PDB file of C-alpha atoms in Angstrom:
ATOM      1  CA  UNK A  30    -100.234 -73.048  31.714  1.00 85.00           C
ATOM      2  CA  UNK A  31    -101.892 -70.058  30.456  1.00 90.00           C
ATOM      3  CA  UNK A  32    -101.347 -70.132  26.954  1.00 96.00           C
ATOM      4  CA  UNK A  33     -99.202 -67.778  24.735  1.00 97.00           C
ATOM      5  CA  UNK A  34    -100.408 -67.138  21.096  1.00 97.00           C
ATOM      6  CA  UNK A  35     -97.771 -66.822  18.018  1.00 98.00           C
ATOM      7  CA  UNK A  36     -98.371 -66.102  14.685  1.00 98.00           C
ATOM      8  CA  UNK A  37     -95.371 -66.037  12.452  1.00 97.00           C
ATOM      9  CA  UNK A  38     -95.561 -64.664   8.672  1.00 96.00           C
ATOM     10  CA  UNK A  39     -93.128 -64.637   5.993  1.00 94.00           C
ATOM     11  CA  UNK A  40     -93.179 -65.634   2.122  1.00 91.00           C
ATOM     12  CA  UNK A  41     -92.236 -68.417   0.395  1.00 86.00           C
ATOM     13  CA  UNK A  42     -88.124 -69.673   0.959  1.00 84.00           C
ATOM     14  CA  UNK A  43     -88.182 -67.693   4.069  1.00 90.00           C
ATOM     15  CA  UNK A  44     -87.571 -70.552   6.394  1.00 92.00           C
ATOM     16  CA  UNK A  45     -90.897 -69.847   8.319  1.00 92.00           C
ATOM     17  CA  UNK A  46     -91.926 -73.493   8.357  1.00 93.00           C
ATOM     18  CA  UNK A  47     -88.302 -74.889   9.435  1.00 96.00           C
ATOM     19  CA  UNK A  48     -88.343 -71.966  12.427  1.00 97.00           C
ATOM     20  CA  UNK A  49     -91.721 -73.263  13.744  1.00 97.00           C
ATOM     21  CA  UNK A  50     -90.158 -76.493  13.545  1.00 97.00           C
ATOM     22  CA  UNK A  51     -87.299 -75.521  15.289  1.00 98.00           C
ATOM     23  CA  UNK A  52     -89.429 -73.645  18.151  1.00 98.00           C
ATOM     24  CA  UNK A  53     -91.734 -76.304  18.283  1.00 97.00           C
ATOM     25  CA  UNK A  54     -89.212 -79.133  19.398  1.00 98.00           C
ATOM     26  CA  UNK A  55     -87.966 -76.808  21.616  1.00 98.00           C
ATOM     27  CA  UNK A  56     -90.909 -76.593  23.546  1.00 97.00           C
ATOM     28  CA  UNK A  57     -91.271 -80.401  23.532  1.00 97.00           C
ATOM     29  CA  UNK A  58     -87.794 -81.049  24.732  1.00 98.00           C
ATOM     30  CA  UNK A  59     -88.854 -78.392  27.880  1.00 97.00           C
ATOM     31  CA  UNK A  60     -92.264 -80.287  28.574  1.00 97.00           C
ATOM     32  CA  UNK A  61     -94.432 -77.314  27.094  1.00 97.00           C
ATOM     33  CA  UNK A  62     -97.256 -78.266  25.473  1.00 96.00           C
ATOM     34  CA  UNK A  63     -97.730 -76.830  21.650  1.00 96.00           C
ATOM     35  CA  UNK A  64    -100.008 -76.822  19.254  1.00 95.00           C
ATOM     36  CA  UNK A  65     -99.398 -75.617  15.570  1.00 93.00           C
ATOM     37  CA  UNK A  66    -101.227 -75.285  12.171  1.00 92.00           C
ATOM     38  CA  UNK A  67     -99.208 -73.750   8.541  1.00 88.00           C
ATOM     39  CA  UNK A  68    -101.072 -72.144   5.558  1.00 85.00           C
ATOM     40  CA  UNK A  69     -98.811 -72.445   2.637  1.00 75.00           C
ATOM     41  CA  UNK A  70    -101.152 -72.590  -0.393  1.00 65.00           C
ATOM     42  CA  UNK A  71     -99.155 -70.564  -3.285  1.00 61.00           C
ATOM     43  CA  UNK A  72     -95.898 -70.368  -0.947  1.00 56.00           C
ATOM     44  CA  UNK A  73     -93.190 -71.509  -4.059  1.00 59.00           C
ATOM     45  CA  UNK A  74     -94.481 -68.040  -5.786  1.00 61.00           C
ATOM     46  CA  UNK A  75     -93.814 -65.626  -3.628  1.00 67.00           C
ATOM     47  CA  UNK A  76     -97.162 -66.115  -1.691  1.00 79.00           C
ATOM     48  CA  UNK A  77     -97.398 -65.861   2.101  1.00 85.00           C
ATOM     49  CA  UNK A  78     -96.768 -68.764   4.380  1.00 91.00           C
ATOM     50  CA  UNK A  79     -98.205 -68.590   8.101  1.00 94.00           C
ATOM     51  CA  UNK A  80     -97.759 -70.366  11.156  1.00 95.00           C
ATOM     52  CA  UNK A  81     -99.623 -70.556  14.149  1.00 96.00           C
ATOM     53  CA  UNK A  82     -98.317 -71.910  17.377  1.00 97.00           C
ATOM     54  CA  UNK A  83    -100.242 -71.920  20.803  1.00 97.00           C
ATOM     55  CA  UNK A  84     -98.042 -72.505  23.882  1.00 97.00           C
ATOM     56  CA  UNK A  85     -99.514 -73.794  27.344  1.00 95.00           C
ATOM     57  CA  UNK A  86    -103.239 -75.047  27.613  1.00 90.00           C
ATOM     58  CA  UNK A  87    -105.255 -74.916  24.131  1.00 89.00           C
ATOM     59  CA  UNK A  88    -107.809 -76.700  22.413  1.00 87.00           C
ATOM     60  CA  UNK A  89    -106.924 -75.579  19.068  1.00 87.00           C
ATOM     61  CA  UNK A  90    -103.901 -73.798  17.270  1.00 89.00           C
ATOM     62  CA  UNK A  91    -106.423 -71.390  15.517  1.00 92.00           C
ATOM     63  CA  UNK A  92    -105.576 -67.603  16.668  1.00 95.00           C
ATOM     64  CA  UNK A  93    -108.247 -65.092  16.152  1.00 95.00           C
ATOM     65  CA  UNK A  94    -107.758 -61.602  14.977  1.00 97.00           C
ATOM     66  CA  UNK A  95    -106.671 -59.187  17.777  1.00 97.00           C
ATOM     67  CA  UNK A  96    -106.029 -62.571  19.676  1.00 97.00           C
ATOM     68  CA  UNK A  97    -102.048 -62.965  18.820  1.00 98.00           C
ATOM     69  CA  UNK A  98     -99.832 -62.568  21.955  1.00 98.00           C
ATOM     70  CA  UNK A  99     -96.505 -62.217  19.704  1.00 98.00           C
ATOM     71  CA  UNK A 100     -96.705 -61.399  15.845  1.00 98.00           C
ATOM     72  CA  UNK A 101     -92.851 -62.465  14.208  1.00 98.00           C
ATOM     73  CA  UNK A 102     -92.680 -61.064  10.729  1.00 98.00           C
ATOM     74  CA  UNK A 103     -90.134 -62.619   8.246  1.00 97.00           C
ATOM     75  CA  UNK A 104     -91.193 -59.460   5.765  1.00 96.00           C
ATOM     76  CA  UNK A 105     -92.211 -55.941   6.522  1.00 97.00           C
ATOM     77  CA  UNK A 106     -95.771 -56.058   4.284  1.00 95.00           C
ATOM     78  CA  UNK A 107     -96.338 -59.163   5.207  1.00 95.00           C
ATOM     79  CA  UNK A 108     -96.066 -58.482   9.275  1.00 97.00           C
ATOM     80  CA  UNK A 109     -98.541 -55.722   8.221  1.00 97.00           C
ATOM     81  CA  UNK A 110    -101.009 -57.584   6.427  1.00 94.00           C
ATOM     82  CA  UNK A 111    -101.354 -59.826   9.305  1.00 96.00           C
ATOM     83  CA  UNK A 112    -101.347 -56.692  12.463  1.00 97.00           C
ATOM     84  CA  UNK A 113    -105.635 -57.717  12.562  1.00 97.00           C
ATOM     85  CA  UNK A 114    -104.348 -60.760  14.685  1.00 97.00           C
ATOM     86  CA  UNK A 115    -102.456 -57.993  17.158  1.00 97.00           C
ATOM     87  CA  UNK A 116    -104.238 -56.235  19.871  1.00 98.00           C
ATOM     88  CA  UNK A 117    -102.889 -52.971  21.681  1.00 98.00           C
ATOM     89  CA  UNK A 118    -100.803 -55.238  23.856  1.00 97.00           C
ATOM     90  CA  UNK A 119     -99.051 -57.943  21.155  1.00 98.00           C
ATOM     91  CA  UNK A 120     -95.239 -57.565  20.874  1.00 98.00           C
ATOM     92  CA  UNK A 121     -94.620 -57.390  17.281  1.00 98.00           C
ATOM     93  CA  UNK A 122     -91.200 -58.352  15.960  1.00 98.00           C
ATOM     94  CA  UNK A 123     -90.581 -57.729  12.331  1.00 98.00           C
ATOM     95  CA  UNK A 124     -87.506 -57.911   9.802  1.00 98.00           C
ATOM     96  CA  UNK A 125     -87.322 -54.752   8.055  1.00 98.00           C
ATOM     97  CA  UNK A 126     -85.667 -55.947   4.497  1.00 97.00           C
ATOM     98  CA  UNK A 127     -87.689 -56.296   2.108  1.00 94.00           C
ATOM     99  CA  UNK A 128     -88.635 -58.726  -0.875  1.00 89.00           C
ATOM    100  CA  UNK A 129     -91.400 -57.125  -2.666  1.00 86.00           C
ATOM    101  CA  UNK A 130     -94.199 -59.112  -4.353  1.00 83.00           C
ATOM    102  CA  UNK A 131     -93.827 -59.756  -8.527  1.00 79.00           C
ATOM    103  CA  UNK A 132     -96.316 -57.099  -9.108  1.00 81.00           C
ATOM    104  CA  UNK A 133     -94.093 -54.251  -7.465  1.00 83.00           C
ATOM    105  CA  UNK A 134     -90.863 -55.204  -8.305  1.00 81.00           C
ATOM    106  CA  UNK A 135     -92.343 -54.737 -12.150  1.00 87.00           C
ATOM    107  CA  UNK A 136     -93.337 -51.575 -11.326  1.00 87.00           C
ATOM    108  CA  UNK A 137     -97.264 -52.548 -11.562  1.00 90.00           C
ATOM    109  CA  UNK A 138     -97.907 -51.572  -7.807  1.00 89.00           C
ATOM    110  CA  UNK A 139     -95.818 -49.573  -4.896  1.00 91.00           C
ATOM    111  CA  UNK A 140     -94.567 -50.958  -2.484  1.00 93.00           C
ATOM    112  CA  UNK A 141     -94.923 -48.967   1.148  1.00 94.00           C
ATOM    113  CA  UNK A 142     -92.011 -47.107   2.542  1.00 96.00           C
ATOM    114  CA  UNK A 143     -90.458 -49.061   5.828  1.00 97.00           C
ATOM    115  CA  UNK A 144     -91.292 -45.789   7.974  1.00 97.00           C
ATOM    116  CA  UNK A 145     -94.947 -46.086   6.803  1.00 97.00           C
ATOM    117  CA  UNK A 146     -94.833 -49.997   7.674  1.00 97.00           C
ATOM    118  CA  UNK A 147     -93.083 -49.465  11.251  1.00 97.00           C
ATOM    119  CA  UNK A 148     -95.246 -46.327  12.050  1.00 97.00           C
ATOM    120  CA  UNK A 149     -98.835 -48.247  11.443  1.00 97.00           C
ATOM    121  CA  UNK A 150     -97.869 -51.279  13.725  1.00 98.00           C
ATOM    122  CA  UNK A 151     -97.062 -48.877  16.212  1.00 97.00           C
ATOM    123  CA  UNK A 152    -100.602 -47.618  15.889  1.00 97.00           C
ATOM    124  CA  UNK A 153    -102.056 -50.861  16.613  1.00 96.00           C
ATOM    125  CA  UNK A 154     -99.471 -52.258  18.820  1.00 96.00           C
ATOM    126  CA  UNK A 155     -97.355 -50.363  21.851  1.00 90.00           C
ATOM    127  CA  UNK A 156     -94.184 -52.874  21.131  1.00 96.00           C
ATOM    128  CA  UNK A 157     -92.267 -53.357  17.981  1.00 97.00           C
ATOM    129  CA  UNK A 158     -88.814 -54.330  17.366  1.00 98.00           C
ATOM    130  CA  UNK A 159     -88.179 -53.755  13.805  1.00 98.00           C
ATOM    131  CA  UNK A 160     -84.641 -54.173  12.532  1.00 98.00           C
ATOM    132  CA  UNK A 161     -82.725 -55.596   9.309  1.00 98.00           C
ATOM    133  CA  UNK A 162     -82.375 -59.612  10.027  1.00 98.00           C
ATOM    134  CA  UNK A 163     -81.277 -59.974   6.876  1.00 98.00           C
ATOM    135  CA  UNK A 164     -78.122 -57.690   7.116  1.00 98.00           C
ATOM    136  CA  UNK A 165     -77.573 -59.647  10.664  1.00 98.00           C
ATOM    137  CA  UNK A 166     -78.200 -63.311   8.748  1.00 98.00           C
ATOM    138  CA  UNK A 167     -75.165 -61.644   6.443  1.00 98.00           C
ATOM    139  CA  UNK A 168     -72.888 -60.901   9.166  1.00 98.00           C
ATOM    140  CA  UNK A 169     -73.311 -64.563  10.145  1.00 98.00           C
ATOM    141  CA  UNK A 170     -72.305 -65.673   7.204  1.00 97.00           C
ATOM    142  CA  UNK A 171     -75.364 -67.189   5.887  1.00 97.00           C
ATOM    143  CA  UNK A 172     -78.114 -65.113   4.545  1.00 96.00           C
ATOM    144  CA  UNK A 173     -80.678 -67.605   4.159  1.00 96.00           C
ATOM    145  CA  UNK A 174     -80.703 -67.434   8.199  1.00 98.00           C
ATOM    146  CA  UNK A 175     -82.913 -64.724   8.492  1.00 97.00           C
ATOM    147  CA  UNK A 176     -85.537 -67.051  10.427  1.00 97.00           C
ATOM    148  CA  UNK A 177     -82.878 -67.835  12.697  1.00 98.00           C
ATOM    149  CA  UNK A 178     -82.026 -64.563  13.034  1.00 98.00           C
ATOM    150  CA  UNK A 179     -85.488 -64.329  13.776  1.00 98.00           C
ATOM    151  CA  UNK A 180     -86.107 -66.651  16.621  1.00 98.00           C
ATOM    152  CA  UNK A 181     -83.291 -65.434  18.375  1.00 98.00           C
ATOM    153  CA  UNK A 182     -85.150 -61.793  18.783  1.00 98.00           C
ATOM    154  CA  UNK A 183     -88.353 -63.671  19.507  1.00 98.00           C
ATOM    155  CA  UNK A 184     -86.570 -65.550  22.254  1.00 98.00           C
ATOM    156  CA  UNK A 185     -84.863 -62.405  23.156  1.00 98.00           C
ATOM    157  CA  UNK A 186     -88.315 -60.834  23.788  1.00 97.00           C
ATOM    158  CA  UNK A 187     -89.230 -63.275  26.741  1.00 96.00           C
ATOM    159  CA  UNK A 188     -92.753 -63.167  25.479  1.00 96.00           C
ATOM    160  CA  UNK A 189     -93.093 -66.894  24.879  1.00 96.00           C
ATOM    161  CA  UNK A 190     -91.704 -69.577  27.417  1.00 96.00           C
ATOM    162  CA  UNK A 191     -88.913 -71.672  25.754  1.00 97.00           C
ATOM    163  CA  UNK A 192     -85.532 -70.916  27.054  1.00 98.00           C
ATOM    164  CA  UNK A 193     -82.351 -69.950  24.663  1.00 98.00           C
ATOM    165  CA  UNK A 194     -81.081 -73.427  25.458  1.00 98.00           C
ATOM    166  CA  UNK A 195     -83.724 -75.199  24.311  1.00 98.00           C
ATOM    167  CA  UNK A 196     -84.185 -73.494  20.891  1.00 98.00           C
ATOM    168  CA  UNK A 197     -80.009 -73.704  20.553  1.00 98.00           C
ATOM    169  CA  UNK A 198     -80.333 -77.930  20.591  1.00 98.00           C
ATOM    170  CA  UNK A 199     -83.300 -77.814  18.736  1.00 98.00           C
ATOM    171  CA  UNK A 200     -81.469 -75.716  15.961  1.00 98.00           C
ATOM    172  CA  UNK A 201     -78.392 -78.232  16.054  1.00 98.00           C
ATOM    173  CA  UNK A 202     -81.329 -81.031  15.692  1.00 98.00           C
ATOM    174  CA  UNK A 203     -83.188 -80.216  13.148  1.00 97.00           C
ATOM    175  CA  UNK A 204     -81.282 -78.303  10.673  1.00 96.00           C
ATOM    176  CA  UNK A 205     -78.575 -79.294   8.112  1.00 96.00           C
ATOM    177  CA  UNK A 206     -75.645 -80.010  10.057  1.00 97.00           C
ATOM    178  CA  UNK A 207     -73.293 -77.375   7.784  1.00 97.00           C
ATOM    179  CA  UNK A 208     -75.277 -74.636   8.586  1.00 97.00           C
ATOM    180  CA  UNK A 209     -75.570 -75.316  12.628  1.00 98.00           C
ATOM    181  CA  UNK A 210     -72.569 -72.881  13.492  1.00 98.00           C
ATOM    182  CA  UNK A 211     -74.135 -70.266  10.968  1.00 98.00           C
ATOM    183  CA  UNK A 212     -77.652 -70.940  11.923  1.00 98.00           C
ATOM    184  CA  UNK A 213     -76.188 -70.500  15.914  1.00 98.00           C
ATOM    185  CA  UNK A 214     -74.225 -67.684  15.326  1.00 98.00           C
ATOM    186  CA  UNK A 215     -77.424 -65.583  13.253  1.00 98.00           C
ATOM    187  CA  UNK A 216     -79.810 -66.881  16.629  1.00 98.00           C
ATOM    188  CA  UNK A 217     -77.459 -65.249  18.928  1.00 98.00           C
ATOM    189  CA  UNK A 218     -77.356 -62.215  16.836  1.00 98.00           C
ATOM    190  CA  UNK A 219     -81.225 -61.508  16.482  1.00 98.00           C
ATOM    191  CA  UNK A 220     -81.030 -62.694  20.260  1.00 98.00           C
ATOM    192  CA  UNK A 221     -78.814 -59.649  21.098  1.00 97.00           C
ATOM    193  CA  UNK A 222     -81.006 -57.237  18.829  1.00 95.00           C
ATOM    194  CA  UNK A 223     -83.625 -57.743  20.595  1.00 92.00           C
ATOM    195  CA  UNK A 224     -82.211 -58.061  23.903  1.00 83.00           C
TER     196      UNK A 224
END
């Protein structure tokens, strides 16, 4: 299986570590192989946590810059501080609310304008779905859902090859059983954003 590159960015609490989780077990459950690898060094502070998750054929989960098939962004800055691992042809699927870092939210640095964000991954990149998962994690009633939000756009996309299905179970598996229907209900909304 030719093999399909992810990198997925957020910052700490996001839920970027239980999502690759999540989309890892569902590529298990459908026979596809998967390799993965986290950075999380500083992650309780606000710092950025990363995963990396080859689908198909690979020797190693490391993704090279301009090497990223699909580039999932949990947080607008952070999607853009990672666009050196997109190439002209990644898809790049970001949220658009933000949670700025500790030094602009006390007014000791700016934080960029969403336009500005959105209009320099469209420079590098021809495909970006940008929209507010966060407002959409809300309307499911549970606004720490934003990754599942999330994964239902990146599913939505077709770009990597685990079905709906599989990533539905694999939700119901491996997440606390009081937030399935919520954690459902925010995957079928991203999926239908993104659709």
């Amino acid at each position: 299986m030719k093999p399909v590159r992810l990198i997925m960015v957020a910052v700490g609490g996001q839920g970027n570590l239980l999502a690759a989780r999540v989309l890892g077990e569902a590529a298990l459950s459908e026979n596809i192989p998967v390799r993965m690898s986290e950075i999380h060094g500083m992650a309780q502070r606000g710092g950025v946590v990363e995963s990396a998750m080859i689908f198909g054929d690979a020797a190693s989960p490391i993704i090279s810059d301009g090497c990223a098939d699909v580039l999932l962004g949990f947080e607008p800055a952070e999607t853009l501080r990672a666009v050196n691992r997109a190439n002209p042809d990644t898809v790049v699927i970001t949220n658009t609310a933000k949670l700025p870092p500790f030094t602009a939210a006390i007014g000791k640095g700016v934080y960029p304008e969403i336009e500005t964000i959105i209009s320099l991954l469209k420079e590098k990149t021809k495909k970006v779905v940008a929209f507010d998962a966060l407002e959409l994690a809300k309307k499911a009633e549970n606004p720490l859902a934003v990754n599942m939000v999330l994964l239902g756009a990146l599913i939505a996309t077709g770009t990597i090859p685990v079905s709906a299905d599989a990533v539905r179970k694999a939700i119901a598996a491996e997440t606390k059983k009081a937030f399935v229907a919520s954690n459902h209900a925010a995957f079928d909304l991203g999926f239908g954003e993104a659709k």
